[in-house]
PDB file of C-alpha atoms in Angstrom:
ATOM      1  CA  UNK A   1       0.000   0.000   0.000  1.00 88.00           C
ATOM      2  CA  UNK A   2       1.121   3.703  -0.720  1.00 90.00           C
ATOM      3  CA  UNK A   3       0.685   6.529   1.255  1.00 89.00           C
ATOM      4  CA  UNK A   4       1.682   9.829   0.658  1.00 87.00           C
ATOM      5  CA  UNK A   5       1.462  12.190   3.820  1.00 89.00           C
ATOM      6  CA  UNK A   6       2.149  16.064   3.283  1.00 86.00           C
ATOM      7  CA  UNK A   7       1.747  18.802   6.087  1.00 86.00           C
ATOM      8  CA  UNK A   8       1.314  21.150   3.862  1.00 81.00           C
ATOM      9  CA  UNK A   9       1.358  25.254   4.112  1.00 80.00           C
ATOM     10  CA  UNK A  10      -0.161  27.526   1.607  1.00 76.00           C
ATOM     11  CA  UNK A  11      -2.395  24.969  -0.112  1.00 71.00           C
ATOM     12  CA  UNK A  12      -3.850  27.852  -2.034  1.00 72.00           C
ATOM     13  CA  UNK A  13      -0.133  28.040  -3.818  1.00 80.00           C
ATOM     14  CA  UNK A  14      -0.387  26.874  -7.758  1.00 83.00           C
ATOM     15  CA  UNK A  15       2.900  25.601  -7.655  1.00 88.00           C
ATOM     16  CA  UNK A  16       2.324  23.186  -4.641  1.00 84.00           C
ATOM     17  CA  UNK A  17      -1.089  22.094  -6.319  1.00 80.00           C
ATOM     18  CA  UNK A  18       1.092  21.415  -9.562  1.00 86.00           C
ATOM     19  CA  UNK A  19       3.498  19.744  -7.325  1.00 88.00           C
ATOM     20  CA  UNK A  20       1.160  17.497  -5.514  1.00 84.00           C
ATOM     21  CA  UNK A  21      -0.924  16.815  -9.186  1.00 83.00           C
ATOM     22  CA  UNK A  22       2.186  15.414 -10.408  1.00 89.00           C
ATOM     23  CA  UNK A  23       3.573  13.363  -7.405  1.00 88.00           C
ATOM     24  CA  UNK A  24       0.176  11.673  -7.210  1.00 84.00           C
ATOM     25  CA  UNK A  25       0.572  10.723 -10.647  1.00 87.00           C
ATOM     26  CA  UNK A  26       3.850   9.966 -10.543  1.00 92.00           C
ATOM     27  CA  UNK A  27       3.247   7.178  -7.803  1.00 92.00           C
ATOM     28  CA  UNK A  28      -0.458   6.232  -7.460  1.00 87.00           C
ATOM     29  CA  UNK A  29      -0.980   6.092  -3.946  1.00 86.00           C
ATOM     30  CA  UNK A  30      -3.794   4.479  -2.727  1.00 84.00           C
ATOM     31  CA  UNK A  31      -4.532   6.917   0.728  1.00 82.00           C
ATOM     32  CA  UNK A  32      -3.306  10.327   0.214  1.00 81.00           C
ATOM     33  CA  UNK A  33      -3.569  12.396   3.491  1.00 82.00           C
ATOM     34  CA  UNK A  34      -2.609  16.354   3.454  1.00 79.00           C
ATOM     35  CA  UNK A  35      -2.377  18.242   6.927  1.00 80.00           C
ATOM     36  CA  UNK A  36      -3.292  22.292   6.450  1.00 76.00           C
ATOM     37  CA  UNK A  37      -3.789  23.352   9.668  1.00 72.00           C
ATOM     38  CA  UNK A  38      -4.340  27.113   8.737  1.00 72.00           C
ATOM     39  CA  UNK A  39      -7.162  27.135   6.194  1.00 68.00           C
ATOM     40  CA  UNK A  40     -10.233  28.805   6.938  1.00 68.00           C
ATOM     41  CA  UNK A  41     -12.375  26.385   4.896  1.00 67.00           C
ATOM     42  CA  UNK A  42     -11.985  22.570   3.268  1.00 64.00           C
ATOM     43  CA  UNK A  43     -13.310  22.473   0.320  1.00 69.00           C
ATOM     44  CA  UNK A  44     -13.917  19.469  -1.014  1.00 66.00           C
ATOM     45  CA  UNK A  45     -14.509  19.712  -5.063  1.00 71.00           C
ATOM     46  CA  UNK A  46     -10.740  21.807  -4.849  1.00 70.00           C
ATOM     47  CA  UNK A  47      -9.105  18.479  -3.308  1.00 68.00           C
ATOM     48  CA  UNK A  48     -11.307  16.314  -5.806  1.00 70.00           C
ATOM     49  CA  UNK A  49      -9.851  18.386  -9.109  1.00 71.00           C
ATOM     50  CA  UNK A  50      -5.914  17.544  -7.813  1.00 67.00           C
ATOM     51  CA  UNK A  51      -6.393  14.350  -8.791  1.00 63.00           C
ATOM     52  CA  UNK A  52     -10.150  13.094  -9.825  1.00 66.00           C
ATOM     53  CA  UNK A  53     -13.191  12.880  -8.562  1.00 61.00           C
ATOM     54  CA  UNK A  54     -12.223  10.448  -5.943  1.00 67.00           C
ATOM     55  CA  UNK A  55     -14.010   9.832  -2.490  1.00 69.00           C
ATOM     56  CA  UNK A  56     -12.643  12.806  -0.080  1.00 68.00           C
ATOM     57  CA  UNK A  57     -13.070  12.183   3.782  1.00 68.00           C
ATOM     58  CA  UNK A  58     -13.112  14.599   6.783  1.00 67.00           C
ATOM     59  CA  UNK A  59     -11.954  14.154  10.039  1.00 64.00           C
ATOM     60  CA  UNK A  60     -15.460  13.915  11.161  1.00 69.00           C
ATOM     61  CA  UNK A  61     -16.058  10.924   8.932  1.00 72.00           C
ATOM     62  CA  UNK A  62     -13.177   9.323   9.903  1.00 70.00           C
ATOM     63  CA  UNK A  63     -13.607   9.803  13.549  1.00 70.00           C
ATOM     64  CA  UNK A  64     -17.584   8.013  13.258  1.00 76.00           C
ATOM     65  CA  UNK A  65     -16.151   5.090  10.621  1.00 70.00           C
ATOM     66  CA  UNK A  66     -13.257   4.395  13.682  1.00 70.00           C
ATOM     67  CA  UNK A  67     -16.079   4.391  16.114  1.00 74.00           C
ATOM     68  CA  UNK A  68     -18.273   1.977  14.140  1.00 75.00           C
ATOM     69  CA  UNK A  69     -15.447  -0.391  13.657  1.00 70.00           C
ATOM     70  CA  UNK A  70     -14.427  -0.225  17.826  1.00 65.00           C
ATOM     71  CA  UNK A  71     -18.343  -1.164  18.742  1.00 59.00           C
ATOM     72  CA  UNK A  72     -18.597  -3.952  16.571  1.00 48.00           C
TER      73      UNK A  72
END
């Protein structure tokens, strides 16, 4: 499995959107997770154009699929 992980600052930047375009096609990760802790909103149809209209989770969604799986 490949993961890429990027705390990333200025996500907003063209050039690190370019970057991040090309290293996902470049190696095809299967979970891509990108930290930017100072943006004011997520938006998710900006993170679906960097590489496809893939599925796109929140921390919130993540947090209720972990608590699913821990009850069952």
């Amino acid at each position: 499995m490949k993961i890429i992980s990027w705390n990333i600052r200025d996500m907003g930047s063209s050039v690190k959107k370019r970057f991040l375009t090309k290293l996902i096609k470049e190696r095809n990760p299967d979970v891509i997770m990108i930290q930017e802790t100072k943006i004011e909103k997520f938006e998710v149809v900006a993170v679906q154009r960097l590489w496809g209209n893939t599925r796109v989770w929140e921390l919130e969604e993540i947090m209720d699929l972990v608590k699913t799986r821990m009850a069952i």
